[in-house]
Every structure is written in C-alpha cells, then in structure tokens.
Short mmCIF file of C-alpha atoms and ligand atoms in Angstrom, two decimals:
data_model
loop_
_atom_site.label_atom_id
_atom_site.label_comp_id
_atom_site.label_asym_id
_atom_site.label_seq_id
_atom_site.Cartn_x
_atom_site.Cartn_y
_atom_site.Cartn_z
CA MET A 1 -16.79 1.34 24.63
CA LYS A 2 -18.25 -0.85 21.84
CA GLN A 3 -16.45 0.15 18.67
CA PHE A 4 -17.87 -2.24 16.07
CA LYS A 5 -21.43 -3.24 15.10
CA SER A 6 -22.45 -6.56 16.68
CA GLU A 7 -25.63 -7.20 14.69
CA PRO A 8 -25.23 -9.86 11.95
CA ILE A 9 -23.69 -8.32 8.82
CA GLU A 10 -26.18 -10.31 6.74
CA MET A 11 -28.96 -8.01 8.03
CA ASP A 12 -27.38 -5.10 6.11
CA TYR A 13 -25.40 -6.78 3.28
CA ILE A 14 -25.67 -9.70 0.87
CA ILE A 15 -22.29 -11.46 1.07
CA ALA A 16 -21.17 -12.54 -2.43
CA GLU A 17 -18.08 -14.26 -3.92
CA GLU A 18 -14.55 -14.22 -2.55
CA ILE A 19 -12.35 -11.80 -4.51
CA GLY A 20 -9.12 -12.04 -2.54
CA SER A 21 -7.38 -13.57 0.42
CA GLY A 22 -4.33 -13.11 2.58
CA GLN A 23 -2.71 -14.78 5.60
CA PHE A 24 -5.35 -13.65 8.12
CA ALA A 25 -8.09 -12.21 5.93
CA THR A 26 -10.51 -12.95 3.13
CA VAL A 27 -12.04 -10.25 0.93
CA ARG A 28 -15.54 -10.80 -0.50
CA ARG A 29 -17.73 -8.67 -2.73
CA CYS A 30 -20.92 -7.61 -0.94
CA ILE A 31 -24.07 -5.63 -1.77
CA GLU A 32 -25.75 -3.20 0.63
CA ARG A 33 -29.41 -4.27 0.93
CA SER A 34 -30.76 -0.72 1.34
CA SER A 35 -28.98 0.83 -1.68
CA GLY A 36 -27.94 -2.08 -3.93
CA LYS A 37 -24.42 -0.62 -3.93
CA GLU A 38 -21.39 -2.95 -4.07
CA PHE A 39 -18.63 -2.94 -1.46
CA ALA A 40 -15.63 -5.06 -0.46
CA ALA A 41 -15.96 -6.91 2.87
CA LYS A 42 -12.61 -7.77 4.44
CA PHE A 43 -13.14 -10.62 6.96
CA VAL A 44 -10.26 -10.60 9.46
CA ARG A 45 -9.92 -13.64 11.73
CA LYS A 46 -9.41 -12.76 15.40
CA LYS A 47 -6.71 -14.56 17.36
CA ARG A 48 -8.55 -16.83 19.81
CA ILE A 49 -5.57 -17.89 21.93
CA ILE A 50 -2.51 -15.78 22.78
CA GLY A 51 0.45 -17.35 20.97
CA SER A 52 -1.76 -18.95 18.32
CA ARG A 53 -0.52 -18.47 14.72
CA ARG A 54 -4.09 -18.10 13.47
CA GLY A 55 -5.70 -14.69 13.32
CA LEU A 56 -4.78 -11.20 14.45
CA LEU A 57 -4.90 -9.58 17.86
CA LEU A 58 -7.92 -7.26 18.20
CA GLU A 59 -5.54 -4.34 18.92
CA ASP A 60 -3.84 -4.89 15.55
CA ILE A 61 -7.18 -4.96 13.74
CA GLU A 62 -8.29 -1.83 15.60
CA ARG A 63 -5.05 -0.09 14.52
CA GLU A 64 -5.90 -0.53 10.81
CA VAL A 65 -9.52 0.54 11.42
CA ASN A 66 -8.47 3.67 13.34
CA ILE A 67 -5.98 4.59 10.61
CA LEU A 68 -8.52 4.07 7.80
CA LYS A 69 -11.02 6.23 9.73
CA LYS A 70 -8.54 9.14 9.60
CA LEU A 71 -8.07 8.92 5.82
CA ASN A 72 -10.23 10.45 3.08
CA HIS A 73 -8.53 10.71 -0.32
CA ASP A 74 -9.31 9.66 -3.92
CA ASN A 75 -6.17 7.47 -4.04
CA ILE A 76 -6.87 5.63 -0.77
CA VAL A 77 -9.57 3.01 -0.34
CA LYS A 78 -12.40 4.25 1.89
CA LEU A 79 -13.77 2.49 5.01
CA PHE A 80 -17.56 2.68 5.52
CA ASN A 81 -18.42 0.33 8.37
CA VAL A 82 -17.04 -2.30 10.76
CA TYR A 83 -18.79 -5.38 12.24
CA ASP A 84 -17.64 -7.91 14.84
CA ASN A 85 -19.28 -11.36 14.67
CA GLY A 86 -17.24 -12.83 17.52
CA ASN A 87 -14.73 -14.79 15.43
CA GLU A 88 -14.02 -12.10 12.85
CA VAL A 89 -13.94 -8.34 12.43
CA ILE A 90 -15.44 -7.34 9.07
CA LEU A 91 -14.38 -4.09 7.37
CA ILE A 92 -16.82 -2.72 4.78
CA LEU A 93 -14.65 -0.96 2.21
CA GLU A 94 -14.92 0.82 -1.14
CA LEU A 95 -14.88 -1.91 -3.81
CA VAL A 96 -11.94 -1.64 -6.23
CA LYS A 97 -12.58 -3.67 -9.40
CA GLY A 98 -9.52 -3.12 -11.59
CA GLY A 99 -7.25 -5.67 -9.96
CA GLU A 100 -3.78 -5.31 -8.43
CA LEU A 101 -1.07 -3.22 -10.08
CA PHE A 102 1.05 -6.36 -9.68
CA ASP A 103 -1.18 -8.22 -12.16
CA TYR A 104 -1.33 -5.20 -14.50
CA LEU A 105 2.48 -5.32 -14.70
CA ALA A 106 2.66 -9.11 -15.11
CA GLY A 107 4.03 -10.12 -18.49
CA LYS A 108 5.11 -6.56 -19.34
CA GLU A 109 8.78 -5.55 -19.51
CA GLY A 110 7.92 -2.28 -17.82
CA LEU A 111 5.49 0.54 -18.70
CA GLU A 112 5.80 3.56 -20.99
CA GLU A 113 7.35 6.39 -18.98
CA THR A 114 4.21 8.58 -19.18
CA GLN A 115 2.11 5.71 -17.80
CA ALA A 116 4.59 5.06 -14.98
CA ILE A 117 4.66 8.77 -14.07
CA ALA A 118 0.84 8.90 -13.96
CA PHE A 119 0.79 5.88 -11.59
CA ILE A 120 3.63 7.12 -9.34
CA LYS A 121 2.02 10.58 -9.08
CA GLN A 122 -1.22 9.02 -7.76
CA ILE A 123 0.70 6.91 -5.24
CA LEU A 124 2.49 10.08 -4.11
CA LEU A 125 -0.80 11.99 -3.78
CA GLY A 126 -2.24 9.25 -1.56
CA LEU A 127 0.99 9.17 0.47
CA ASP A 128 0.95 12.97 0.76
CA HIS A 129 -2.47 12.70 2.44
CA MET A 130 -1.25 9.93 4.78
CA HIS A 131 2.04 11.63 5.66
CA SER A 132 0.23 14.92 6.39
CA LYS A 133 -1.37 12.95 9.25
CA ASN A 134 1.94 11.28 10.25
CA ILE A 135 0.63 7.92 9.00
CA VAL A 136 3.14 5.62 7.31
CA HIS A 137 1.93 2.69 5.15
CA LEU A 138 4.94 0.33 5.60
CA ASP A 139 3.73 -2.24 3.06
CA LEU A 140 3.74 -0.34 -0.25
CA LYS A 141 4.10 -2.80 -3.14
CA PRO A 142 2.27 -3.46 -6.44
CA GLU A 143 0.06 -6.07 -4.73
CA ASN A 144 -1.30 -3.37 -2.37
CA ILE A 145 -1.93 -0.82 -5.13
CA MET A 146 -5.14 -1.47 -7.06
CA LEU A 147 -6.75 -0.04 -10.21
CA LEU A 148 -10.23 1.40 -9.55
CA ASP A 149 -11.43 -0.31 -12.74
CA LYS A 150 -9.92 -1.65 -15.96
CA GLU A 151 -10.90 1.45 -17.99
CA THR A 152 -9.50 4.33 -15.94
CA GLN A 153 -5.90 4.48 -14.85
CA ARG A 154 -6.93 5.54 -11.33
CA LEU A 155 -5.17 3.85 -8.40
CA LYS A 156 -6.14 3.18 -4.80
CA LEU A 157 -3.79 2.25 -1.95
CA ILE A 158 -5.13 -0.69 0.08
CA ASP A 159 -4.04 -2.92 2.99
CA PHE A 160 -3.20 -0.71 5.96
CA GLY A 161 -2.58 -3.72 8.20
CA LEU A 162 1.04 -2.70 8.85
CA SER A 163 0.44 1.07 8.92
CA ARG A 164 1.52 3.13 11.94
CA VAL A 165 1.27 6.68 13.27
CA VAL A 166 4.84 7.96 13.61
CA ASN A 167 6.31 10.79 15.73
CA THR A 168 4.23 9.70 18.72
CA GLY A 169 7.33 9.93 20.88
CA SER A 170 7.94 6.17 20.85
CA ASP A 171 10.27 4.58 18.30
CA ILE A 172 8.80 2.01 15.91
CA ARG A 173 11.47 -0.60 15.16
CA GLU A 174 9.55 -3.69 14.14
CA ILE A 175 10.39 -6.00 11.25
CA LEU A 176 7.51 -5.46 8.81
CA GLY A 177 6.72 -5.57 5.10
CA THR A 178 7.81 -7.57 2.07
CA PRO A 179 11.57 -8.17 1.59
CA GLU A 180 11.88 -6.71 -1.94
CA PHE A 181 10.32 -3.41 -0.93
CA VAL A 182 11.53 -2.79 2.63
CA ALA A 183 13.92 0.05 3.48
CA PRO A 184 17.36 -0.49 5.12
CA GLU A 185 16.10 0.88 8.47
CA ILE A 186 13.56 -1.95 8.67
CA ILE A 187 16.29 -4.57 8.14
CA ASN A 188 18.66 -2.83 10.56
CA TYR A 189 15.94 -2.47 13.22
CA GLU A 190 16.39 1.32 13.21
CA PRO A 191 13.63 3.90 13.79
CA ILE A 192 10.89 3.90 11.15
CA THR A 193 9.87 7.31 9.75
CA LEU A 194 7.71 8.66 6.91
CA ALA A 195 10.83 8.33 4.72
CA THR A 196 10.49 4.55 5.00
CA ASP A 197 7.56 4.71 2.52
CA LEU A 198 9.64 6.80 0.07
CA TRP A 199 12.23 4.02 -0.23
CA SER A 200 9.38 1.72 -1.33
CA VAL A 201 8.27 4.36 -3.87
CA GLY A 202 11.79 4.20 -5.33
CA VAL A 203 11.60 0.42 -5.63
CA ILE A 204 8.10 0.56 -7.17
CA THR A 205 9.20 3.24 -9.70
CA TYR A 206 12.14 1.04 -10.75
CA ASN A 207 9.71 -1.88 -11.02
CA LEU A 208 7.15 0.03 -13.15
CA LEU A 209 9.77 1.25 -15.64
CA SER A 210 11.72 -2.01 -16.06
CA GLY A 211 9.50 -4.84 -14.84
CA ALA A 212 12.44 -5.85 -12.63
CA SER A 213 13.05 -5.56 -8.89
CA PRO A 214 16.27 -3.67 -8.03
CA PHE A 215 17.33 -5.63 -4.95
CA LEU A 216 15.74 -9.07 -5.45
CA GLY A 217 18.17 -11.89 -4.71
CA ASP A 218 17.87 -15.68 -4.79
CA THR A 219 17.16 -15.73 -1.07
CA LYS A 220 15.65 -13.32 1.47
CA GLN A 221 19.12 -12.93 3.03
CA GLU A 222 20.62 -11.98 -0.36
CA THR A 223 17.82 -9.48 -0.94
CA PHE A 224 18.42 -7.92 2.48
CA ALA A 225 22.19 -7.75 1.79
CA ASN A 226 21.52 -5.96 -1.53
CA ILE A 227 19.20 -3.48 0.24
CA THR A 228 21.55 -2.63 3.11
CA ALA A 229 24.41 -2.21 0.60
CA VAL A 230 22.09 -0.18 -1.70
CA ASP A 231 23.42 -2.46 -4.42
CA TYR A 232 21.43 -1.94 -7.65
CA PHE A 233 22.04 -0.64 -11.20
CA PHE A 234 20.19 1.08 -14.05
CA ASP A 235 20.19 -0.34 -17.55
CA SER A 236 19.99 2.52 -20.04
CA THR A 237 17.11 1.01 -22.04
CA HIS A 238 14.42 1.47 -19.39
CA PHE A 239 15.50 4.57 -17.48
CA SER A 240 15.73 8.15 -18.72
CA ASP A 241 18.22 10.45 -16.98
CA LEU A 242 15.37 12.17 -15.11
CA ALA A 243 13.96 8.81 -13.96
CA GLN A 244 17.40 7.74 -12.74
CA HIS A 245 17.74 11.01 -10.80
CA PHE A 246 14.27 10.52 -9.22
CA ILE A 247 14.89 6.88 -8.21
CA SER A 248 18.48 7.42 -7.00
CA ASN A 249 17.26 10.18 -4.66
CA LEU A 250 14.79 7.78 -3.10
CA LEU A 251 17.03 4.70 -2.80
CA VAL A 252 19.23 6.50 -0.25
CA LYS A 253 20.28 4.60 2.87
CA ASP A 254 19.88 7.57 5.22
CA GLY A 255 16.14 8.29 5.33
CA ARG A 256 16.84 11.92 6.26
CA LYS A 257 18.49 12.41 2.84
CA ARG A 258 15.67 10.82 0.78
CA LEU A 259 13.23 12.98 -1.17
CA THR A 260 10.07 13.73 0.80
CA VAL A 261 6.63 13.30 -0.80
CA ASP A 262 6.47 17.06 -1.49
CA GLN A 263 9.93 17.01 -3.09
CA CYS A 264 8.88 14.03 -5.21
CA LEU A 265 5.76 15.86 -6.42
CA GLN A 266 7.94 18.85 -7.36
CA HIS A 267 10.58 16.70 -9.12
CA ASP A 268 11.02 17.34 -12.87
CA TRP A 269 10.42 13.64 -13.68
CA ILE A 270 6.91 13.90 -12.17
CA LYS A 271 6.17 17.47 -13.31
CA GLN A 272 7.12 16.81 -16.95
CA ASN A 273 3.87 14.88 -17.20
CA ASP A 274 1.38 17.21 -15.47
CA SER A 275 -0.34 18.11 -18.74
CA TYR A 276 -0.85 14.38 -19.49
CA LEU A 277 -2.75 13.97 -16.18
CA LEU A 278 -4.91 17.03 -16.79
CA SER A 279 -6.03 15.60 -20.13
CA GLU A 280 -7.73 12.63 -18.40
C1 LIG B 1 -6.28 -7.33 1.99
O1 LIG B 1 -6.32 -6.24 2.92
C2 LIG B 1 -7.05 -5.15 2.53
C3 LIG B 1 -7.83 -5.11 1.38
C4 LIG B 1 -8.56 -3.97 1.11
C5 LIG B 1 -9.38 -3.92 -0.08
C6 LIG B 1 -10.29 -2.85 -0.25
C7 LIG B 1 -11.07 -2.82 -1.37
C8 LIG B 1 -10.95 -3.84 -2.29
N1 LIG B 1 -11.57 -4.07 -3.45
C9 LIG B 1 -11.06 -5.20 -3.97
C10 LIG B 1 -10.10 -5.68 -3.11
C11 LIG B 1 -9.31 -6.86 -3.31
C12 LIG B 1 -9.48 -7.63 -4.46
C13 LIG B 1 -8.66 -8.74 -4.64
C14 LIG B 1 -7.67 -9.10 -3.72
C15 LIG B 1 -7.57 -8.32 -2.59
C16 LIG B 1 -6.53 -8.65 -1.54
O2 LIG B 1 -6.81 -9.88 -0.94
N2 LIG B 1 -5.21 -8.70 -2.11
C17 LIG B 1 -4.48 -7.59 -1.72
C18 LIG B 1 -3.00 -7.97 -1.73
N3 LIG B 1 -2.48 -8.22 -0.42
C19 LIG B 1 -3.12 -9.36 0.24
C20 LIG B 1 -1.04 -8.46 -0.58
C21 LIG B 1 -8.35 -7.21 -2.38
N4 LIG B 1 -10.04 -4.84 -2.06
N5 LIG B 1 -9.28 -4.91 -0.98
C22 LIG B 1 -8.47 -2.88 1.97
C23 LIG B 1 -7.73 -2.95 3.12
C24 LIG B 1 -7.02 -4.10 3.39
O3 LIG B 1 -6.26 -4.21 4.54
#
C-alpha cells in the first residue's frame, strides 16, 4: 500500500535554505503554500543499490516514520507529512529554531544546576512518552536535542533514525549510536532495552553540569573501555551530592539496576526544582 505522497513536494511547499545535514540526510526550512507556516523538511537519500554506502534502505526510513507517527509530545518533534520523489523520502517536521543543545553548551564550562535540571526534566518527559510506547531512542546526545527557540528554554528530541520498538519478542543487539553516549550493552552486543536510553541521560547530565564527557578517551577503543569499566569520576566543583546520586544511579552497568524514567522524575535532584519550572 502506498505510504508516502508521490506528488512533487514543491506543489505544497516552498523549499528554502539548508539548515542542517547528516550522513544520509539534509534538513531544509520550508514554507507551506496554503498556510504560510514554516516547517523543517528532512530529505533522506534512498539506497539505490544493495551494498551501496550511499543512502538508507527504505525499510530503515519507514521505521523512523512509523515511530514518529506514534509520538505526540511537547518535547518531541512532530511529523506532519511524508513525500517520496523517487530518489529521496522527505519528512515534513515541526521546525525547531533554537539550535542544538550541543551548540548551546559550546564554550560553557557547564550550566547552572537549576538550568541543567530544567533541561534534563524535559528530556525525561519526552522519554517518558516514548518509553510508555516501548520506543527507545538509542541516539540521545546534545546534537539530537534542540531548543525550540533562543528565548524559551524548551527542548525537543529529534533524529529518530536509530529508534526501535523494544519488547517485540526479538532481541535488538545492533551496534548503534555515538561512542561517548552509548551504554555498555551496546558495546557488548547484549540485548537493548528502555534502560539503554537512561545510560545516555546519565552521560548528558554529567555533560550539562561540567561541560565534560565522563568516558571520552583519545580513541574510540579507549572510550569503549572506559564505558564497559564504568570508569569515570566526579570533581566536587561541578556536582552537588544530589546530582552525583542521580548520575551514579544511571551510569550502572546492569540496565536492570538503572533508574527508570519514572524513578528519575521522582528523584530529589529533579524534584528540588519543580517550582522553578512552574514559574516559566
Ligand atoms: C537530522 O535528523 C532529523 C532531524 C529532525 C529535525 C526536525 C526539526 C528540525 N528543525 C530544525 C532542525 C535541524 C536544524 C539544524 C540541524 C539539524 C540536523 O541536521 N542536525 C541534527 C544533529 N544530528 C545530525 C546529529 C536539524 N530539525 N531537525 C527530525 C528528525 C530527524 O531524524
């Protein structure tokens, strides 16, 4: 059954400047002709020949589309439409104008604790929605967390290209994600679960508070060795006792012993700041 629109996207949208790019995709700003509203158009190149390095298999593109279709939450970017022009599949997405959290952190030696808590709570709320549907992101990192705009401190999770539905009876044991942020089970080719995202939340929290990356080594192999040994440390200047307790209960090798999203949202480090969020 035809899943994507085959009429030319230009009939419905004005395609504007490129705003981002990745290995197999380009993201451009676009304007809907009927409403004048702005969107992000993610152009994903389709693999033309099996074994070719260029482009993605249609089934992999369809996986991200089907996952995005299941999601509807303020902290997750929304999907509105999908086109197929033969060479590319084009996802029409909610435009996020505030830039990547990665760039927001650049040049800072970490954030104030209240700011970090407000960001981590939003990431957890988006994850809570995903995990309630057994969807795991598998590529959580500051580059895939974007600010809605420069003024508000509202975040959106993007890039569901590696996301999976777990507990479908079949084990997922693929090597995915970005070395600094991947959990030990990914490196050890062990079953992936919802807890795999919570390890990444621990790494991101460490990153937001200190500006540093807990396991980063000089090589990918060194980084992987640090992760599987859970070899990291806290310097006292950037981490309160509560923050250390929160992070150390996420950076746990056995995923079954890591905090769940619900437990994170109930943790005193997150809850100490609830009033701050309500004042927004
Ligand atoms: C790049 O893949 C996705 C991007 C988006 C998305 C949605 C709305 C939106 N508004 C602005 C942007 C945007 C702006 C600049 C760069 C990028 C993206 O290319 N960089 C994301 C980082 N990733 C490639 C590591 C994306 N996006 N990107 C959603 C799902 C994706 O799989």
